[in-house]
PDB file of C-alpha atoms and ligand atoms in Angstrom:
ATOM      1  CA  UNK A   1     -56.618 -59.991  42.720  1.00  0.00           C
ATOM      2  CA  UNK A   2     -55.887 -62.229  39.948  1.00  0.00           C
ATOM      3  CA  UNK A   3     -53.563 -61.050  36.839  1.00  0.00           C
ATOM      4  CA  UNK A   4     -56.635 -60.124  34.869  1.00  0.00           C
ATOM      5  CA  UNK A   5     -58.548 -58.210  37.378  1.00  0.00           C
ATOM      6  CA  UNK A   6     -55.074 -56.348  38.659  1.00  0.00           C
ATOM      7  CA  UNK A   7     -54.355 -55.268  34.468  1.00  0.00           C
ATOM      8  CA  UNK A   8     -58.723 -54.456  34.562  1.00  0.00           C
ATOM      9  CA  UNK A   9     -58.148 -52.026  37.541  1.00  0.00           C
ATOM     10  CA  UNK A  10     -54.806 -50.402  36.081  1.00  0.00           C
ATOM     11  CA  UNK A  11     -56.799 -49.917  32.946  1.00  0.00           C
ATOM     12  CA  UNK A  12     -59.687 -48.496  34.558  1.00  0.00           C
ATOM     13  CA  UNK A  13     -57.435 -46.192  36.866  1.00  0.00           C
ATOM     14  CA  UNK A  14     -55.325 -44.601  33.764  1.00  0.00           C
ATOM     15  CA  UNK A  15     -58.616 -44.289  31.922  1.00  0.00           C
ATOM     16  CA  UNK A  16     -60.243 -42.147  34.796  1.00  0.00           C
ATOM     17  CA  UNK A  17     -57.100 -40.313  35.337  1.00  0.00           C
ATOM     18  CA  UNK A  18     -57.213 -39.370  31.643  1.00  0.00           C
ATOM     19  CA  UNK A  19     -60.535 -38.100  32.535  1.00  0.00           C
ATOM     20  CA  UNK A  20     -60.311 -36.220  35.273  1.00  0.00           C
ATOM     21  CA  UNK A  21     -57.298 -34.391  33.863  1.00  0.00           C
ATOM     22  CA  UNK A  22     -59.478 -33.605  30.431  1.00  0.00           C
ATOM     23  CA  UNK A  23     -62.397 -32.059  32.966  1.00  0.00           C
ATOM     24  CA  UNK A  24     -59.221 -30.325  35.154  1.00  0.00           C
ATOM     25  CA  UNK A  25     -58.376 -28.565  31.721  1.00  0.00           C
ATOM     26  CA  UNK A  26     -61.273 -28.005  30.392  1.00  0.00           C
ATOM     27  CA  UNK A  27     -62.998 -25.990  33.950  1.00  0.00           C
ATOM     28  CA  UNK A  28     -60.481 -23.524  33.799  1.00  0.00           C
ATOM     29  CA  UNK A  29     -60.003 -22.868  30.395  1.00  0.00           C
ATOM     30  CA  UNK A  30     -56.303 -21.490  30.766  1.00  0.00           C
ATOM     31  CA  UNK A  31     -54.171 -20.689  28.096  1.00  0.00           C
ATOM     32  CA  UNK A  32     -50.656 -19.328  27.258  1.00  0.00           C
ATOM     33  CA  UNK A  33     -50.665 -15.901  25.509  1.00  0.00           C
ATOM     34  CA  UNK A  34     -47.517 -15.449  23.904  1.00  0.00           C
ATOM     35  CA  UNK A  35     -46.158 -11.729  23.216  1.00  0.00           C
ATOM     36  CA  UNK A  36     -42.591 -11.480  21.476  1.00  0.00           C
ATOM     37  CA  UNK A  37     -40.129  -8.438  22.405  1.00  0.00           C
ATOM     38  CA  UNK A  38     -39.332  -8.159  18.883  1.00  0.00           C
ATOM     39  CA  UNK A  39     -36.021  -8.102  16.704  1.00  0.00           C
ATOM     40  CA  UNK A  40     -34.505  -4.610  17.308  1.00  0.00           C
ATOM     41  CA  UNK A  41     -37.039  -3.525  19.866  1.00  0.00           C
ATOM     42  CA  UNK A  42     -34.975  -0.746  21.491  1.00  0.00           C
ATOM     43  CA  UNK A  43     -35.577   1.890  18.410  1.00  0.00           C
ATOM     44  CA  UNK A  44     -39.115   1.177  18.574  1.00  0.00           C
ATOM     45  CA  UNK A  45     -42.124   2.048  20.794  1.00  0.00           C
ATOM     46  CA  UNK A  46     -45.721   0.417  20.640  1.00  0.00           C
ATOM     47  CA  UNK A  47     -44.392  -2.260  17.522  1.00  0.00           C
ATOM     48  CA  UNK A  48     -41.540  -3.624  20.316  1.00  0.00           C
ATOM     49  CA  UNK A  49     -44.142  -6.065  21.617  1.00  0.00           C
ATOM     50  CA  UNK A  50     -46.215  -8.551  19.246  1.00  0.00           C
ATOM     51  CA  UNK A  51     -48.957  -8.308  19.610  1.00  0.00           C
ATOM     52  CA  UNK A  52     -49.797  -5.185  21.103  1.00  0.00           C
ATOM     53  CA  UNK A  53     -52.291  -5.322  22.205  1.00  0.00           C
ATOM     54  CA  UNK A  54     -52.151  -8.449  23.905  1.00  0.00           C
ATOM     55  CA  UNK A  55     -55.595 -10.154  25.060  1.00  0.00           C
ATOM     56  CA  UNK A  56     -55.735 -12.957  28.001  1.00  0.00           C
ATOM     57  CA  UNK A  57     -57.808 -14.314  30.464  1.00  0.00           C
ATOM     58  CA  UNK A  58     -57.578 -14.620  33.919  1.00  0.00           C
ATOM     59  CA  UNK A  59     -55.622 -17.655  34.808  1.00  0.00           C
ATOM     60  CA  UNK A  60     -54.202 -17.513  31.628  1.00  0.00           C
ATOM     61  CA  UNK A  61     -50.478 -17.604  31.557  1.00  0.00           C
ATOM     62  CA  UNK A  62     -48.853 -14.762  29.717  1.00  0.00           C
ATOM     63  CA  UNK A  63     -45.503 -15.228  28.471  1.00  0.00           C
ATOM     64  CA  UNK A  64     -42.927 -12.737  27.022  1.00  0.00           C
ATOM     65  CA  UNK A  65     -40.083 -14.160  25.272  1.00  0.00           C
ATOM     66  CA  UNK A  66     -37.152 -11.821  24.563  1.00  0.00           C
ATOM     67  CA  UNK A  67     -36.621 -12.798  20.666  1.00  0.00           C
ATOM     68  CA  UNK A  68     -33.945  -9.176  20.393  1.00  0.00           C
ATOM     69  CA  UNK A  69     -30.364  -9.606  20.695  1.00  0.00           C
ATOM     70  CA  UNK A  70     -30.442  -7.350  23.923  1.00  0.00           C
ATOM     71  CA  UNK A  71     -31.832  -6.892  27.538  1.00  0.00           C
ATOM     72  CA  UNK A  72     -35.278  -5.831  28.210  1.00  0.00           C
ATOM     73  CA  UNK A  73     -37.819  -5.363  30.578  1.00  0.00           C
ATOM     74  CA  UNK A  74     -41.239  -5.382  30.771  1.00  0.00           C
ATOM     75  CA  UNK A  75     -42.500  -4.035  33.857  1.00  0.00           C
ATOM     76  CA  UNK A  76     -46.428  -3.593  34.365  1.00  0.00           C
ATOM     77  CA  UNK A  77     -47.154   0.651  35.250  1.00  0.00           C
ATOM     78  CA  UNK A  78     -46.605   3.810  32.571  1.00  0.00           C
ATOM     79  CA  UNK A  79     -44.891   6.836  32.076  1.00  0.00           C
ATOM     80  CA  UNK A  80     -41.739   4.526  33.743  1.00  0.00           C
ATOM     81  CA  UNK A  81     -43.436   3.923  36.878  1.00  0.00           C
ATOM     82  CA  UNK A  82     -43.619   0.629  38.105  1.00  0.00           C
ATOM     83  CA  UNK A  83     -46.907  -0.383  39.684  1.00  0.00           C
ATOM     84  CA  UNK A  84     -45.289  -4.022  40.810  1.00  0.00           C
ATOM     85  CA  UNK A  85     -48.106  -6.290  38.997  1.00  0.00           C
ATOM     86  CA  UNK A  86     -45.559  -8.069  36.958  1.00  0.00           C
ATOM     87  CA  UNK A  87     -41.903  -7.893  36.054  1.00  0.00           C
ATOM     88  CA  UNK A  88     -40.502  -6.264  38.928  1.00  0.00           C
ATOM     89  CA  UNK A  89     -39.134  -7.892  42.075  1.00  0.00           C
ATOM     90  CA  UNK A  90     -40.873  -7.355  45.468  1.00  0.00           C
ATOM     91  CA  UNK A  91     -38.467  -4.142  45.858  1.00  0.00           C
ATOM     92  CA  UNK A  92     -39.351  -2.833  42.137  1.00  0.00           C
ATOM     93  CA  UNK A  93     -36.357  -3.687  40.583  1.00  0.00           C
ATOM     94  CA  UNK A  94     -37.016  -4.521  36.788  1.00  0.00           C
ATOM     95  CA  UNK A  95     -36.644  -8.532  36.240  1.00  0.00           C
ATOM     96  CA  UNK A  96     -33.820  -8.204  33.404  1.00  0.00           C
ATOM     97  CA  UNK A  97     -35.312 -10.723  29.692  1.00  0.00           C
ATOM     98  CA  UNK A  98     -32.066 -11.788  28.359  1.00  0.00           C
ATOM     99  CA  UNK A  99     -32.064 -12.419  24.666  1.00  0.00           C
ATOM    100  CA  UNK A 100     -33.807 -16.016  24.412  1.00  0.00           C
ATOM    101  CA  UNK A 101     -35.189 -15.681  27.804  1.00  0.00           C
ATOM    102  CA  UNK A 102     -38.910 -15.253  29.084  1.00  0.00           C
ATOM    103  CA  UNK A 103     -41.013 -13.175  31.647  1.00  0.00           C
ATOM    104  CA  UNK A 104     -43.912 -15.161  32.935  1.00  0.00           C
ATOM    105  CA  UNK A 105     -47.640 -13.196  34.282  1.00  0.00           C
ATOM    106  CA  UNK A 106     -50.867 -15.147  35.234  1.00  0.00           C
ATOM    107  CA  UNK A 107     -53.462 -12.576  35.869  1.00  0.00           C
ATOM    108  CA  UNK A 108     -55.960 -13.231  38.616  1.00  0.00           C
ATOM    109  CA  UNK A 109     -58.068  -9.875  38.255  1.00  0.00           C
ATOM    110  CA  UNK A 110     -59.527  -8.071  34.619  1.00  0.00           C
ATOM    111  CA  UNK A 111     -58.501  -4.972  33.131  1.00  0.00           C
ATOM    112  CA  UNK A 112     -55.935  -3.449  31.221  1.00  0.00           C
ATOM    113  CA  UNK A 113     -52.381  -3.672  32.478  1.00  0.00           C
ATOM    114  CA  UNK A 114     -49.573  -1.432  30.760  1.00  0.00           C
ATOM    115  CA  UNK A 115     -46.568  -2.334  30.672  1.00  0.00           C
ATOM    116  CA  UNK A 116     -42.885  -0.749  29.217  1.00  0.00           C
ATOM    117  CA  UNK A 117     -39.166  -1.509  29.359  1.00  0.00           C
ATOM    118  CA  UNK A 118     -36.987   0.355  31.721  1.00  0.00           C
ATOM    119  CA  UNK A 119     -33.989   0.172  29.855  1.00  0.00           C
ATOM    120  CA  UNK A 120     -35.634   1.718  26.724  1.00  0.00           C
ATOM    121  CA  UNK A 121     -38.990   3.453  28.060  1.00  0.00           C
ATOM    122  CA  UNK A 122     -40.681   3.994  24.410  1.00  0.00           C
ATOM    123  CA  UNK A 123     -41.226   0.557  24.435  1.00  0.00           C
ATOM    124  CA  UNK A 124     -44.803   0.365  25.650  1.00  0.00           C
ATOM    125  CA  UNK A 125     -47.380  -2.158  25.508  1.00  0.00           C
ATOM    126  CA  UNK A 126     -50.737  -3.079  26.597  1.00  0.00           C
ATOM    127  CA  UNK A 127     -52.369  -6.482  28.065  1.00  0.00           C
ATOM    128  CA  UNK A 128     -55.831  -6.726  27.966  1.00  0.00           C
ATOM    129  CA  UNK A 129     -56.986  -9.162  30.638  1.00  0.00           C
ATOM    130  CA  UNK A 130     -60.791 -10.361  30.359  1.00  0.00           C
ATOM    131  CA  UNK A 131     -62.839 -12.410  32.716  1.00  0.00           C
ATOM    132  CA  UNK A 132     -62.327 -16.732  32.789  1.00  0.00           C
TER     133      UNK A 132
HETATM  134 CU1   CU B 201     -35.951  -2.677  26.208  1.00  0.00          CU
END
């Protein structure tokens, strides 16, 4: 190939790149959801998350980000009982949220999933997860 032709196919190639990433996007529609564990979250109970309650899709990803000056968790299950769909490890210890730090959940199924923090179980909160 000549210059021309070689700087017509890198054009072309970028441009259909572009495109196929746009269409990539676009087909699954997948979002972040952002929830914050609010400033002085451990004296509160269903205002500790914001929103609550949260709505998503599936293959959305949901992110928590620890914006309190202490540890939480947030640990999918109620009454303090850990049902393992998020924020525990595979032996249902709580994932500990440092202050500035983040808890990340992409739901593949709908429904409502509550959630709380072990460390301070009035903290409760609800994620509302919808069809894609
Ligand atoms: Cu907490």
């Amino acid at each position: 190939m000549n210059r021309k032709a070689t700087t017509l196919a890198a054009g072309i190639a970028a441009i259909l790149a572009t495109a196929a990433f746009a269409l990539a996007g676009q087909a699954a529609y997948a979002a972040n959801v952002n929830i914050d564990i609010v400033p002085g979250a451990s004296t509160k109970t269903n205002d500790a998350f914001s929103s609550n309650p949260a709505e998503a899709h599936v293959g959305d990803t949901v992110v928590w980000t620890n914006k309190d000056g202490a540890l939480h968790t947030v640990e999918s299950g109620s009454s303090g009982a850990p049902d393992g769909k998020f924020g525990t490890k595979p032996d249902k210890s709580p994932e500990l949220i440092p202050p500035g730090k983040t808890l990340e959940f992409k739901p593949t199924q709908a429904g409502d999933y509550p959630y709380f923090c072990s460390l301070h179980p009035a903290m409760v909160g609800t994620l509302k997860v919808t069809g894609s």
